């Protein structure tokens, strides 16, 4: 049975107060990590896959329970001491579907399309500086076979793709980011004349060839004075460059321009895809828009234009702390009058859920809004009007972004099964279409007969075995009773 249990919202609020915020980065901006929150016991190893563990996710219904609509939740849990550092796909109850430990921490795990086919993508690499990464985005198909990797090129060395963005476009390209050290006069922000800064690079890369089709650098278009990060004596050197901009999302706007979110300027920039010119700035010191009541955001992430023309983002409000809680925002932009109006605010169930880093907001096909709370280990679903439907606690670790999407996969590897204590313990890591399992037993393979199907009961299902058959196998069945895969149990 699923390990998920419901908790009252008051209990969840008290749990959230256990979060320990990690120290700020040396530039005054937040580190992209936060100490883990422990909720509930660690999940024991599965008999069929003793090498795998996953967070014990707690679902808390508010206005409604999670709907079993066939979609999955995609996560990249991480942090020292967490049950899993890697890629995690779970169902609506929090029960694992795919547990994929990785050597490095994984960021931006999501379902996208490449050449018209659904794929799964995530970032992997190293993070020599807190809040930044050097690596690549991995692309796998619906059997979890790797079909591509995406990284930087052109005037940026390969392998420099940052953790924050790996967005595929309908043209077979990817929008990625990178951080590059540059020596510069830092006196405008109180630093030395011969100081060092992180220049932020945005590239559009052809997935098949790796060719860089577009490259944009923040220092060419956004001045140092736009930063909201306070300069300190221990930054601005070659070893510790000043992080004045901190790009954390890149998305296509409706007209083909790019929306670039910069955490450390509190700004969202609309950038011409041909010239690189900043067409307008929303928020921060150089906003072209008059911000209406409740609009002002701080240290934000994941700015995106929606199909209805609104702009959504995850408003961290930390750190350092500006407001009482992080939140999701939906804004109406009047680009002629240059006004920004708050349409909907998406608030967490606890009044002080401040995420010092990371976070995401996704508008689902049915109009609901799905929020990942970044360095606070939670994700939530709201209706379009901002009513909280349910909230989930990851238990430990944190998670860069959270997504809810349709994903259908049949792994290239067969199921895993172990015969122990008079039963077959079976799982198929990553399989999304298994509805039931059945044993096939007899004197030999030819004479073996299939037993009655047993409904899948979570990541691992236990199938009691009658007697001591000479031949024993187990089959995975879909909802129509078709055989998806089979295996012979080990002992």
Coordinates of C-alpha atoms in Angstrom, one line a residue:
X1 CA 0.0 0.0 0.0
X2 CA 1.2 3.6 -0.5
X3 CA 3.3 4.9 2.4
X4 CA 1.6 8.3 2.2
X5 CA -0.6 9.5 5.0
X6 CA -2.5 12.7 5.5
X7 CA -1.6 15.2 8.2
X8 CA -3.6 18.2 9.4
X9 CA -2.5 21.5 8.1
X10 CA -1.6 22.7 11.6
X11 CA 0.8 19.9 12.0
X12 CA 2.4 20.7 8.6
X13 CA 2.8 24.3 9.8
X14 CA 4.7 23.1 12.9
X15 CA 6.8 20.7 10.8
X16 CA 7.8 23.6 8.5
X17 CA 9.1 25.5 11.4
X18 CA 11.9 23.0 11.8
X19 CA 13.6 24.2 8.6
X20 CA 17.1 25.5 9.2
X21 CA 18.1 28.2 6.7
X22 CA 21.7 27.9 5.5
X23 CA 24.0 30.9 5.6
X24 CA 23.9 33.6 2.9
X25 CA 26.4 33.5 0.1
X26 CA 29.4 35.8 0.5
X27 CA 27.8 38.3 -2.0
X28 CA 24.8 38.8 0.2
X29 CA 22.7 36.6 -2.0
X30 CA 21.4 33.2 -0.7
X31 CA 23.2 30.0 -1.2
X32 CA 21.2 27.7 -3.5
X33 CA 21.0 25.1 -0.6
X34 CA 19.2 24.8 2.7
X35 CA 19.6 22.4 5.6
X36 CA 17.2 19.5 5.3
X37 CA 13.9 19.2 7.2
X38 CA 13.3 15.8 8.7
X39 CA 9.7 14.5 8.6
X40 CA 8.9 11.0 9.4
X41 CA 11.0 7.8 9.3
X42 CA 13.4 7.0 6.4
X43 CA 12.1 4.6 3.9
X44 CA 13.6 1.1 4.2
X45 CA 15.3 -0.5 1.2
X46 CA 13.1 -2.5 -1.1
X47 CA 13.6 -6.3 -1.2
X48 CA 13.7 -6.3 -5.0
X49 CA 15.9 -3.2 -5.2
X50 CA 17.8 -2.9 -1.9
X51 CA 20.1 -0.3 -3.5
X52 CA 17.2 2.2 -3.8
X53 CA 15.6 4.6 -1.2
X54 CA 13.3 7.5 -1.6
X55 CA 11.9 10.3 0.6
X56 CA 8.8 9.5 2.6
X57 CA 6.5 12.0 1.1
X58 CA 3.5 13.3 3.2
X59 CA 0.4 14.6 1.4
X60 CA -1.8 17.0 3.2
X61 CA -5.2 17.6 1.6
X62 CA -6.6 21.1 2.1
X63 CA -9.6 21.9 -0.2
X64 CA -9.1 18.6 -2.1
X65 CA -6.9 15.5 -2.3
X66 CA -4.5 15.1 -5.3
X67 CA -6.4 14.0 -8.4
X68 CA -5.3 10.6 -9.9
X69 CA -5.3 12.1 -13.5
X70 CA -2.4 10.0 -14.8
X71 CA 0.2 12.7 -14.4
X72 CA 3.3 12.3 -12.3
X73 CA 5.4 14.6 -10.1
X74 CA 9.0 15.2 -11.1
X75 CA 11.6 16.1 -8.5
X76 CA 15.3 16.3 -7.9
X77 CA 15.7 15.8 -4.2
X78 CA 19.2 16.6 -2.7
X79 CA 21.1 17.7 0.4
X80 CA 23.5 15.9 2.7
X81 CA 21.7 13.2 4.7
X82 CA 18.7 13.0 2.3
X83 CA 17.5 9.5 1.4
X84 CA 18.1 10.3 -2.2
X85 CA 20.3 12.6 -4.2
X86 CA 19.1 12.2 -7.8
X87 CA 16.0 12.1 -10.0
X88 CA 12.7 11.1 -8.5
X89 CA 9.3 10.5 -10.2
X90 CA 6.3 9.9 -7.9
X91 CA 2.6 9.4 -8.4
X92 CA -0.1 11.7 -6.9
X93 CA 0.2 10.0 -3.5
X94 CA 3.9 10.5 -3.3
X95 CA 4.6 6.8 -4.1
X96 CA 7.9 6.4 -6.1
X97 CA 7.7 5.4 -9.8
X98 CA 11.3 6.0 -10.8
X99 CA 14.2 6.3 -8.3
X100 CA 17.4 7.3 -10.1
X101 CA 20.4 8.1 -7.8
X102 CA 23.0 10.2 -9.5
X103 CA 26.7 10.9 -8.8
X104 CA 26.0 14.6 -8.6
X105 CA 22.9 16.4 -7.4
X106 CA 20.2 16.7 -10.1
X107 CA 18.4 19.9 -11.0
X108 CA 15.5 20.9 -13.2
X109 CA 14.0 17.4 -13.7
X110 CA 11.1 17.7 -16.2
X111 CA 9.2 16.3 -19.1
X112 CA 9.8 18.1 -22.4
X113 CA 9.4 17.5 -26.1
X114 CA 12.2 16.9 -28.6
X115 CA 11.4 16.4 -32.3
X116 CA 7.7 16.0 -31.3
X117 CA 8.4 13.1 -28.8
X118 CA 8.2 13.3 -25.0
X119 CA 11.6 13.2 -23.3
X120 CA 12.9 13.5 -19.7
X121 CA 15.6 16.0 -19.0
X122 CA 17.8 17.1 -16.0
X123 CA 21.1 18.8 -15.2
X124 CA 24.1 16.9 -13.8
X125 CA 27.6 18.0 -13.1
X126 CA 29.7 19.6 -10.4
X127 CA 28.9 22.7 -8.3
X128 CA 32.3 24.2 -7.3
X129 CA 30.5 27.4 -6.2
X130 CA 27.4 27.3 -4.1
X131 CA 24.4 28.2 -6.3
X132 CA 26.1 27.6 -9.6
X133 CA 27.1 24.6 -11.7
X134 CA 29.4 23.3 -14.4
X135 CA 27.8 20.4 -16.3
X136 CA 25.3 19.4 -18.9
X137 CA 21.7 18.5 -19.4
X138 CA 20.8 14.9 -20.0
X139 CA 18.0 13.9 -22.3
X140 CA 16.5 10.4 -22.1
X141 CA 13.6 8.8 -24.0
X142 CA 10.6 6.9 -22.7
X143 CA 12.7 3.8 -22.0
X144 CA 15.3 5.9 -20.0
X145 CA 17.9 5.5 -22.7
X146 CA 20.1 8.6 -23.0
X147 CA 19.6 10.1 -26.5
X148 CA 21.4 13.5 -26.1
X149 CA 23.4 15.8 -23.8
X150 CA 23.3 19.6 -24.0
X151 CA 26.0 22.0 -22.8
X152 CA 27.7 25.3 -23.6
X153 CA 29.7 26.2 -26.8
X154 CA 30.9 29.1 -28.8
X155 CA 32.9 31.5 -26.7
X156 CA 32.0 29.5 -23.5
X157 CA 34.0 26.3 -22.9
X158 CA 32.0 23.0 -23.2
X159 CA 30.8 21.6 -19.9
X160 CA 29.9 25.0 -18.4
X161 CA 26.1 24.6 -18.5
X162 CA 24.6 25.9 -15.3
X163 CA 22.1 24.2 -13.1
X164 CA 19.3 26.8 -13.5
X165 CA 17.9 26.3 -17.0
X166 CA 17.7 23.6 -19.7
X167 CA 14.6 24.5 -21.7
X168 CA 13.9 22.8 -25.0
X169 CA 12.1 24.7 -27.8
X170 CA 9.9 23.5 -30.6
X171 CA 12.8 24.2 -33.0
X172 CA 15.0 21.5 -31.6
X173 CA 17.1 23.9 -29.6
X174 CA 17.8 24.4 -25.9
X175 CA 18.0 27.5 -23.8
X176 CA 20.8 27.2 -21.2
X177 CA 22.8 29.5 -19.0
X178 CA 26.4 29.8 -17.8
X179 CA 28.4 31.9 -15.3
X180 CA 31.8 33.2 -16.6
X181 CA 34.4 35.2 -14.5
X182 CA 35.2 38.6 -15.8
X183 CA 37.6 41.3 -14.5
X184 CA 35.9 44.7 -14.2
X185 CA 35.8 48.0 -12.4
X186 CA 33.7 47.4 -9.3
X187 CA 33.8 50.9 -7.9
X188 CA 30.1 51.5 -8.9
X189 CA 29.1 49.0 -6.3
X190 CA 31.8 49.9 -3.7
X191 CA 34.4 47.4 -4.9
X192 CA 38.0 47.7 -6.3
X193 CA 38.8 49.0 -9.8
X194 CA 40.4 45.7 -10.7
X195 CA 37.7 43.4 -9.2
X196 CA 36.0 40.3 -10.6
X197 CA 32.4 39.6 -11.3
X198 CA 30.3 36.7 -12.6
X199 CA 29.1 37.6 -16.1
X200 CA 25.9 35.7 -16.9
X201 CA 25.6 34.0 -20.3
X202 CA 22.4 32.8 -22.0
X203 CA 22.8 30.6 -25.0
X204 CA 20.5 28.9 -27.5
X205 CA 22.1 25.7 -28.6
X206 CA 21.1 23.3 -31.4
X207 CA 20.5 20.0 -29.6
X208 CA 21.7 17.8 -32.5
X209 CA 24.8 19.7 -33.5
X210 CA 25.7 21.6 -30.4
X211 CA 26.0 24.8 -32.5
X212 CA 25.4 28.0 -30.5
X213 CA 22.7 30.0 -32.4
X214 CA 22.4 32.9 -29.9
X215 CA 24.5 34.1 -27.0
X216 CA 23.8 37.0 -24.6
X217 CA 25.9 38.4 -21.7
X218 CA 24.4 40.3 -18.8
X219 CA 27.3 42.8 -18.5
X220 CA 26.7 44.0 -22.1
X221 CA 23.1 45.0 -21.2
X222 CA 22.6 45.3 -17.5
X223 CA 24.8 47.6 -15.4
X224 CA 26.3 46.6 -12.1
X225 CA 24.3 49.3 -10.3
X226 CA 21.1 47.3 -11.0
X227 CA 22.1 44.7 -8.4
X228 CA 20.3 44.3 -5.1
X229 CA 23.2 42.3 -3.6
X230 CA 25.3 44.3 -1.1
X231 CA 29.0 44.2 -1.9
X232 CA 31.2 42.9 0.9
X233 CA 35.0 42.8 1.5
X234 CA 35.3 39.0 0.9
X235 CA 34.0 39.1 -2.7
X236 CA 35.1 40.7 -5.9
X237 CA 38.3 38.6 -6.2
X238 CA 39.2 36.1 -8.9
X239 CA 38.5 33.3 -6.4
X240 CA 35.2 34.9 -5.2
X241 CA 33.7 37.0 -8.0
X242 CA 30.8 39.3 -7.1
X243 CA 27.5 37.7 -8.1
X244 CA 25.6 40.8 -9.2
X245 CA 23.0 39.3 -11.6
X246 CA 22.4 35.5 -11.0
X247 CA 20.3 34.3 -14.0
X248 CA 17.9 31.6 -12.9
X249 CA 15.4 31.1 -15.7
X250 CA 15.1 31.6 -19.4
X251 CA 11.9 31.2 -21.3
X252 CA 10.4 32.1 -24.7
X253 CA 8.0 35.0 -24.7
X254 CA 4.9 35.0 -27.0
X255 CA 6.6 37.1 -29.7
X256 CA 9.8 35.0 -29.7
X257 CA 11.9 37.2 -27.5
X258 CA 13.4 35.7 -24.3
X259 CA 12.3 36.3 -20.7
X260 CA 15.3 36.2 -18.4
X261 CA 14.9 36.2 -14.6
X262 CA 17.8 37.5 -12.6
X263 CA 17.6 36.8 -8.9
X264 CA 20.1 39.4 -7.6
X265 CA 18.6 42.4 -9.5
X266 CA 15.0 41.4 -8.7
X267 CA 14.4 41.9 -12.4
X268 CA 12.8 40.1 -15.3
X269 CA 14.2 41.1 -18.7
X270 CA 12.5 40.8 -22.1
X271 CA 15.4 40.3 -24.5
X272 CA 15.3 40.5 -28.3
X273 CA 16.5 37.2 -29.7
X274 CA 18.3 38.8 -32.6
X275 CA 20.1 41.8 -31.2
X276 CA 20.2 40.9 -27.5
X277 CA 18.7 44.3 -26.7
X278 CA 16.7 44.5 -23.5
X279 CA 13.2 45.5 -24.7
X280 CA 11.9 46.1 -21.2
X281 CA 12.6 45.4 -17.5
X282 CA 10.1 44.3 -14.9
X283 CA 11.0 44.9 -11.3
X284 CA 14.2 45.9 -9.5
X285 CA 16.0 49.3 -9.7
X286 CA 15.4 49.8 -13.4
X287 CA 11.8 48.7 -13.9
X288 CA 10.0 50.0 -16.9
X289 CA 6.7 49.1 -15.3
X290 CA 4.8 50.8 -12.5
X291 CA 4.2 48.0 -10.0
X292 CA 0.7 47.8 -8.6
X293 CA -0.2 46.9 -5.1
X294 CA 1.3 43.5 -4.0
X295 CA 3.4 43.1 -7.2
X296 CA 6.9 43.9 -5.9
X297 CA 8.9 40.7 -5.9
X298 CA 12.3 39.9 -4.5
X299 CA 15.0 37.3 -5.2
X300 CA 12.5 35.6 -7.6
X301 CA 12.8 32.5 -9.8
X302 CA 11.0 30.9 -12.8
X303 CA 9.5 33.8 -14.8
X304 CA 7.3 32.6 -17.6
X305 CA 4.7 34.0 -20.0
X306 CA 1.4 32.0 -20.0
X307 CA -0.9 31.3 -22.9
X308 CA -3.4 33.9 -21.6
X309 CA -0.8 36.6 -21.7
X310 CA -0.2 36.8 -18.0
X311 CA 3.3 36.5 -16.4
X312 CA 3.9 34.0 -13.6
X313 CA 6.9 33.7 -11.3
X314 CA 8.0 32.2 -7.9
X315 CA 8.6 35.1 -5.5
X316 CA 11.1 34.0 -2.9
X317 CA 11.1 37.2 -0.8
X318 CA 14.3 35.8 0.7
X319 CA 17.3 36.0 1.3
X320 CA 18.0 38.2 3.0
X321 CA 14.3 38.3 4.0
X322 CA 12.1 40.9 2.5
X323 CA 8.6 39.7 3.1
X324 CA 6.9 37.2 5.5
X325 CA 6.6 34.3 3.1
X326 CA 7.5 33.1 -0.4
X327 CA 4.6 32.9 -2.8
X328 CA 3.6 32.4 -6.4
X329 CA 2.5 35.3 -8.5
X330 CA 0.4 35.8 -11.6
X331 CA 0.7 39.3 -13.1
X332 CA -1.1 41.2 -15.8
X333 CA 1.3 43.3 -17.9
X334 CA 0.1 46.3 -19.9
X335 CA 3.1 46.8 -22.2
X336 CA 1.6 50.0 -23.6
X337 CA 0.8 51.7 -20.4
X338 CA 3.8 50.0 -18.7
X339 CA 1.8 48.8 -15.6
X340 CA 2.0 45.5 -13.8
X341 CA -1.1 44.4 -11.8
X342 CA -1.4 41.5 -9.3
X343 CA -4.1 39.1 -10.5
X344 CA -3.5 36.1 -8.2
X345 CA -1.3 35.3 -5.2
X346 CA -0.5 31.7 -4.3
X347 CA 0.3 31.4 -0.6
X348 CA 1.6 28.4 1.3
X349 CA -0.4 26.8 4.2
X350 CA 2.0 28.0 6.8
X351 CA 2.5 31.8 7.1
X352 CA 6.3 31.9 7.1
X353 CA 7.5 29.5 4.4
X354 CA 10.4 31.5 3.2
X355 CA 12.5 29.8 0.6
X356 CA 16.0 31.4 0.6
X357 CA 16.7 29.9 -2.9
X358 CA 15.2 28.0 -5.8
X359 CA 11.5 27.4 -6.5
X360 CA 9.1 27.1 -9.4
X361 CA 5.6 27.8 -10.6
X362 CA 3.9 25.7 -13.3
X363 CA 0.4 26.3 -14.8
X364 CA -1.2 22.9 -15.5
X365 CA -3.3 22.1 -18.5
X366 CA -6.5 22.3 -16.3
X367 CA -5.6 25.8 -15.1
X368 CA -4.4 24.7 -11.7
X369 CA -1.1 26.0 -10.5
X370 CA 1.7 23.7 -9.2
X371 CA 4.4 25.2 -7.0
X372 CA 7.8 23.8 -5.9
X373 CA 9.0 25.6 -2.8
X374 CA 12.7 25.3 -3.6
X375 CA 15.0 25.2 -0.6
X376 CA 11.9 24.4 1.6
X377 CA 11.1 20.7 0.9
X378 CA 7.5 21.0 -0.2
X379 CA 5.4 21.2 -3.3
X380 CA 1.7 22.3 -3.6
X381 CA -1.2 22.5 -6.0
X382 CA -3.7 25.4 -6.1
X383 CA -6.7 26.1 -8.2
X384 CA -6.5 29.0 -10.7
X385 CA -8.0 31.4 -8.1
X386 CA -5.3 30.7 -5.6
X387 CA -7.1 28.3 -3.3
X388 CA -4.7 25.7 -1.9
X389 CA -5.8 22.2 -2.9
X390 CA -3.1 20.1 -1.2
X391 CA 0.4 20.3 0.1
X392 CA 3.2 17.7 0.1
X393 CA 6.3 17.5 2.4
X394 CA 9.4 15.8 1.0
X395 CA 10.6 14.9 4.4
X396 CA 14.3 15.8 4.0
X397 CA 16.5 17.6 1.6
X398 CA 15.5 20.3 -0.8
X399 CA 14.5 20.4 -4.5
X400 CA 15.3 23.0 -7.2
X401 CA 12.0 22.9 -9.2
X402 CA 8.9 20.6 -9.0
X403 CA 6.7 19.7 -12.0
X404 CA 3.5 17.8 -12.6
X405 CA 3.2 16.3 -16.1
X406 CA 2.1 13.4 -18.1
X407 CA 4.8 10.8 -18.5
X408 CA 4.5 7.3 -20.0
X409 CA 7.6 5.0 -19.8
X410 CA 8.6 1.4 -20.2
X411 CA 12.2 0.8 -19.1
X412 CA 14.6 -1.0 -21.3
X413 CA 15.7 -3.1 -18.4
X414 CA 13.3 -5.9 -17.2
X415 CA 11.5 -5.9 -13.8
X416 CA 13.4 -6.8 -10.7
X417 CA 12.1 -9.7 -8.5
X418 CA 13.4 -11.6 -5.5
X419 CA 11.9 -14.7 -3.9
X420 CA 12.1 -14.4 -0.2
X421 CA 10.0 -15.6 2.8
X422 CA 7.5 -17.5 0.6
X423 CA 6.7 -14.5 -1.7
X424 CA 8.0 -12.8 -4.8
X425 CA 8.9 -9.1 -4.2
X426 CA 8.7 -7.4 -7.5
X427 CA 9.3 -3.9 -8.9
X428 CA 10.0 -2.2 -12.2
X429 CA 11.9 1.0 -11.6
X430 CA 10.5 3.7 -13.9
X431 CA 7.5 1.7 -15.4
X432 CA 4.4 3.9 -15.4
X433 CA 1.9 1.6 -17.0
X434 CA 1.9 -1.4 -14.6
X435 CA -1.5 -2.0 -13.1
X436 CA -1.0 -5.5 -11.8
X437 CA 1.4 -8.4 -11.4
X438 CA 0.9 -12.1 -11.8
X439 CA 3.0 -15.2 -11.1
X440 CA 3.5 -17.9 -13.8
X441 CA 4.4 -21.2 -12.1
X442 CA 4.7 -24.9 -12.9
X443 CA 6.9 -28.0 -13.3
X444 CA 8.7 -26.2 -16.2
X445 CA 8.4 -23.2 -18.5
X446 CA 6.2 -25.1 -21.0
X447 CA 3.8 -26.4 -18.4
X448 CA 3.7 -23.3 -16.3
X449 CA 0.3 -21.5 -15.9
X450 CA -0.5 -17.9 -15.1
X451 CA -2.1 -17.1 -11.7
X452 CA -4.6 -14.4 -10.9
X453 CA -3.3 -10.8 -11.3
X454 CA -2.5 -9.0 -8.1
X455 CA -3.0 -5.2 -8.1
X456 CA 0.2 -3.2 -8.0
X457 CA 0.6 -1.9 -4.5
X458 CA 3.2 0.8 -4.8
X459 CA 6.8 0.8 -6.0
X460 CA 7.2 -2.8 -4.8
X461 CA 4.5 -5.5 -4.7
X462 CA 4.5 -8.7 -2.7
X463 CA 3.1 -11.9 -4.4
X464 CA 2.7 -14.9 -2.1
X465 CA 3.8 -18.2 -3.7
X466 CA 1.9 -21.5 -3.1
X467 CA 4.2 -24.5 -2.7
X468 CA 7.6 -24.8 -4.2
X469 CA 7.2 -24.7 -8.0
X470 CA 10.1 -25.8 -10.1
X471 CA 9.6 -23.0 -12.5
X472 CA 8.5 -19.5 -11.4
X473 CA 8.3 -16.2 -13.3
X474 CA 6.4 -12.9 -12.8
X475 CA 4.7 -10.8 -15.4
X476 CA 3.8 -7.1 -15.4
X477 CA 0.3 -6.3 -16.8
X478 CA -1.2 -3.0 -17.9
X479 CA -4.8 -1.9 -17.2
X480 CA -6.1 -4.0 -20.1
X481 CA -4.2 -7.1 -19.0
X482 CA -1.5 -6.9 -21.7
X483 CA 1.9 -8.2 -20.7
X484 CA 4.4 -5.4 -20.5
X485 CA 7.4 -7.4 -19.3
X486 CA 8.5 -10.4 -17.3
X487 CA 11.3 -11.8 -15.3
X488 CA 12.5 -14.8 -13.3
X489 CA 12.9 -14.1 -9.6
X490 CA 16.3 -14.4 -8.0
X491 CA 16.7 -15.8 -4.5

